[in-house]
CSV table of C-alpha atoms in Angstrom, one decimal:
chain,number,residue,atom,x,y,z
A,1,UNK,CA,0.0,0.0,0.0
A,2,UNK,CA,1.0,3.6,-0.4
A,3,UNK,CA,1.1,4.2,3.4
A,4,UNK,CA,3.4,1.1,3.8
A,5,UNK,CA,5.6,2.3,1.0
A,6,UNK,CA,6.0,5.7,2.6
A,7,UNK,CA,6.6,4.2,6.0
A,8,UNK,CA,9.3,1.9,4.7
A,9,UNK,CA,11.0,4.6,2.7
A,10,UNK,CA,11.0,7.0,5.7
A,11,UNK,CA,11.9,4.5,8.4
A,12,UNK,CA,13.6,1.4,7.0
A,13,UNK,CA,15.0,1.9,3.6
A,14,UNK,CA,18.8,1.7,3.2
A,15,UNK,CA,20.7,4.4,1.3
A,16,UNK,CA,21.1,2.2,-1.7
A,17,UNK,CA,17.3,2.0,-1.9
A,18,UNK,CA,17.1,5.8,-1.9
A,19,UNK,CA,19.8,5.8,-4.6
A,20,UNK,CA,17.5,3.6,-6.6
A,21,UNK,CA,14.6,5.9,-5.8
A,22,UNK,CA,16.4,8.7,-7.6
A,23,UNK,CA,15.8,6.8,-10.8
A,24,UNK,CA,12.3,5.4,-10.1
A,25,UNK,CA,9.2,6.7,-11.8
A,26,UNK,CA,5.6,6.0,-12.2
A,27,UNK,CA,4.9,4.8,-15.7
A,28,UNK,CA,1.5,3.0,-15.8
A,29,UNK,CA,-1.7,2.3,-13.9
A,30,UNK,CA,-4.0,4.4,-11.8
A,31,UNK,CA,-3.0,8.1,-12.1
A,32,UNK,CA,-3.9,8.8,-8.5
A,33,UNK,CA,-1.5,6.1,-7.4
A,34,UNK,CA,1.2,7.5,-9.7
A,35,UNK,CA,0.7,11.0,-8.2
A,36,UNK,CA,0.9,9.6,-4.7
A,37,UNK,CA,4.0,7.6,-5.5
A,38,UNK,CA,5.7,10.7,-7.0
A,39,UNK,CA,4.9,12.7,-3.9
A,40,UNK,CA,6.4,10.1,-1.6
A,41,UNK,CA,9.4,9.8,-3.9
A,42,UNK,CA,9.9,13.6,-3.9
A,43,UNK,CA,9.5,13.8,-0.1
A,44,UNK,CA,12.0,11.1,0.6
A,45,UNK,CA,14.6,12.5,-1.9
A,46,UNK,CA,14.2,16.0,-0.6
A,47,UNK,CA,14.8,15.3,3.1
A,48,UNK,CA,18.1,16.6,4.6
A,49,UNK,CA,20.8,14.0,5.2
A,50,UNK,CA,24.0,13.6,7.1
A,51,UNK,CA,26.6,14.1,4.3
A,52,UNK,CA,29.3,12.1,5.9
A,53,UNK,CA,27.0,9.1,6.5
A,54,UNK,CA,25.6,9.4,2.9
A,55,UNK,CA,29.1,9.6,1.5
A,56,UNK,CA,30.2,6.5,3.5
A,57,UNK,CA,27.1,4.6,2.4
A,58,UNK,CA,27.6,5.4,-1.3
A,59,UNK,CA,31.3,4.5,-1.2
A,60,UNK,CA,30.4,1.2,0.5
A,61,UNK,CA,27.8,0.3,-2.1
A,62,UNK,CA,30.2,1.2,-4.9
A,63,UNK,CA,32.9,-1.1,-3.4
A,64,UNK,CA,30.4,-3.9,-3.2
A,65,UNK,CA,29.5,-3.4,-6.9
A,66,UNK,CA,33.2,-3.4,-7.9
A,67,UNK,CA,33.7,-6.6,-5.9
A,68,UNK,CA,30.7,-8.2,-7.7
A,69,UNK,CA,32.0,-7.3,-11.2
A,70,UNK,CA,35.8,-8.0,-11.3
A,71,UNK,CA,37.4,-7.2,-14.6
A,72,UNK,CA,40.7,-9.0,-15.3
A,73,UNK,CA,40.6,-8.6,-19.0
A,74,UNK,CA,43.1,-5.7,-19.4
A,75,UNK,CA,40.4,-3.7,-21.1
A,76,UNK,CA,38.4,-0.9,-19.6
A,77,UNK,CA,34.8,-1.9,-18.8
A,78,UNK,CA,32.8,1.2,-19.6
A,79,UNK,CA,30.0,0.3,-17.1
A,80,UNK,CA,31.7,-1.3,-14.1
A,81,UNK,CA,35.3,0.0,-13.9
A,82,UNK,CA,36.2,3.0,-11.8
A,83,UNK,CA,35.6,6.1,-13.8
A,84,UNK,CA,32.9,4.6,-15.9
A,85,UNK,CA,29.1,4.7,-16.2
A,86,UNK,CA,28.3,3.5,-12.7
A,87,UNK,CA,30.5,6.1,-11.1
A,88,UNK,CA,28.6,8.9,-13.1
A,89,UNK,CA,25.3,7.4,-11.9
A,90,UNK,CA,26.5,7.2,-8.3
A,91,UNK,CA,27.7,10.8,-8.3
A,92,UNK,CA,24.4,12.0,-9.7
A,93,UNK,CA,22.5,9.9,-7.0
A,94,UNK,CA,24.8,11.4,-4.3
A,95,UNK,CA,24.1,14.9,-5.6
A,96,UNK,CA,20.4,14.3,-5.5
A,97,UNK,CA,20.4,12.8,-2.1
A,98,UNK,CA,22.8,15.4,-0.7
A,99,UNK,CA,21.2,18.5,-2.1
A,100,UNK,CA,17.6,18.0,-3.1
A,101,UNK,CA,16.4,19.4,0.2
A,102,UNK,CA,17.8,22.8,-0.9
A,103,UNK,CA,17.2,22.3,-4.7
A,104,UNK,CA,14.0,20.2,-5.2
A,105,UNK,CA,14.5,20.3,-8.9
A,106,UNK,CA,17.2,17.7,-8.4
A,107,UNK,CA,14.5,15.2,-7.3
A,108,UNK,CA,12.9,15.3,-10.8
A,109,UNK,CA,13.6,12.2,-12.8
A,110,UNK,CA,15.1,14.0,-15.9
A,111,UNK,CA,18.2,11.8,-16.4
A,112,UNK,CA,21.8,11.9,-15.5
A,113,UNK,CA,22.9,14.4,-18.1
A,114,UNK,CA,20.2,17.0,-17.1
A,115,UNK,CA,20.9,16.4,-13.4
A,116,UNK,CA,24.6,17.1,-13.9
A,117,UNK,CA,23.6,20.3,-15.6
A,118,UNK,CA,21.3,21.3,-12.8
A,119,UNK,CA,23.9,20.5,-10.2
A,120,UNK,CA,26.3,22.9,-12.1
A,121,UNK,CA,23.6,25.6,-12.4
A,122,UNK,CA,23.1,25.4,-8.6
A,123,UNK,CA,26.8,25.8,-8.0
A,124,UNK,CA,27.2,22.3,-6.5
A,125,UNK,CA,29.8,21.3,-9.1
A,126,UNK,CA,31.9,23.3,-11.6
A,127,UNK,CA,30.2,23.8,-15.0
A,128,UNK,CA,33.3,22.7,-16.8
A,129,UNK,CA,33.4,19.5,-14.8
A,130,UNK,CA,29.8,18.9,-15.4
A,131,UNK,CA,30.3,19.3,-19.2
A,132,UNK,CA,33.3,16.9,-19.2
A,133,UNK,CA,31.4,14.3,-17.2
A,134,UNK,CA,28.3,14.6,-19.4
A,135,UNK,CA,30.5,14.0,-22.5
A,136,UNK,CA,32.1,11.0,-20.8
A,137,UNK,CA,28.7,9.6,-20.0
A,138,UNK,CA,27.5,10.1,-23.6
A,139,UNK,CA,30.6,8.4,-24.9
A,140,UNK,CA,30.4,5.5,-22.5
A,141,UNK,CA,26.7,5.0,-23.3
A,142,UNK,CA,27.4,5.1,-27.1
A,143,UNK,CA,30.3,2.6,-26.7
A,144,UNK,CA,28.1,0.3,-24.5
A,145,UNK,CA,25.3,0.3,-27.0
A,146,UNK,CA,27.5,-0.2,-30.0
A,147,UNK,CA,29.4,-3.1,-28.4
A,148,UNK,CA,26.1,-4.8,-27.2
A,149,UNK,CA,24.6,-4.4,-30.7
A,150,UNK,CA,27.7,-6.1,-32.1
A,151,UNK,CA,27.0,-9.0,-29.8
A,152,UNK,CA,29.9,-8.4,-27.4
A,153,UNK,CA,29.2,-9.9,-23.9
A,154,UNK,CA,30.9,-7.0,-22.2
A,155,UNK,CA,31.3,-3.3,-22.9
A,156,UNK,CA,35.1,-3.2,-22.8
A,157,UNK,CA,37.5,-1.1,-24.8
A,158,UNK,CA,41.2,-0.2,-24.8
A,159,UNK,CA,41.8,2.1,-21.8
A,160,UNK,CA,43.6,4.7,-23.9
A,161,UNK,CA,40.5,5.1,-26.0
A,162,UNK,CA,38.6,6.6,-23.1
A,163,UNK,CA,41.4,7.8,-20.8
A,164,UNK,CA,40.4,11.5,-20.8
A,165,UNK,CA,36.8,10.6,-20.0
A,166,UNK,CA,37.8,8.3,-17.2
A,167,UNK,CA,40.0,11.1,-15.8
A,168,UNK,CA,37.1,13.6,-15.9
A,169,UNK,CA,34.8,11.2,-14.0
A,170,UNK,CA,37.4,10.3,-11.4
A,171,UNK,CA,38.3,13.9,-10.9
A,172,UNK,CA,34.7,14.8,-10.1
A,173,UNK,CA,34.3,11.7,-8.0
A,174,UNK,CA,37.3,12.7,-5.9
A,175,UNK,CA,35.8,16.2,-5.3
A,176,UNK,CA,32.4,14.8,-4.3
A,177,UNK,CA,33.2,11.5,-2.6
A,178,UNK,CA,36.9,11.7,-1.7
A,179,UNK,CA,38.1,8.2,-2.0
A,180,UNK,CA,38.5,6.6,-5.4
A,181,UNK,CA,35.8,4.0,-6.2
């Protein structure tokens, strides 16, 4: 039920579940349920949080994901490796959870590229950094789609091919979250 969903999100949900909530959206069914879901989602995302605890939780989840997807290929995995797609997504989720209480526009589900732009517009990150990470994200997504369409089991490329993009992502990661992923 909606009351149970609200109670769970407010009292029991883990940080990783709120990270997932940044990307959740109502897409079908009773419009009244959709409106209620969106209101709960917005309320949860816009609540103030302890930044140190949030940072620690995000770093912990990222480490678990790295451990679950080891890459011993010698190639750069554009989704899972440090500096790749998941790091961009985690940074955006961190920005939303950390700052939506002051900037509710960050709670809107408009996609990672737009949210990076909004974070820059609000002065939360440097506009140049946002642009570089947006370009990295676009490149990684394009590479991922092309490799998957070609039937490759993994989205992996020579590291030198994406080195500047990885550096841009890791630079912003360091400024926001400190420790490297």
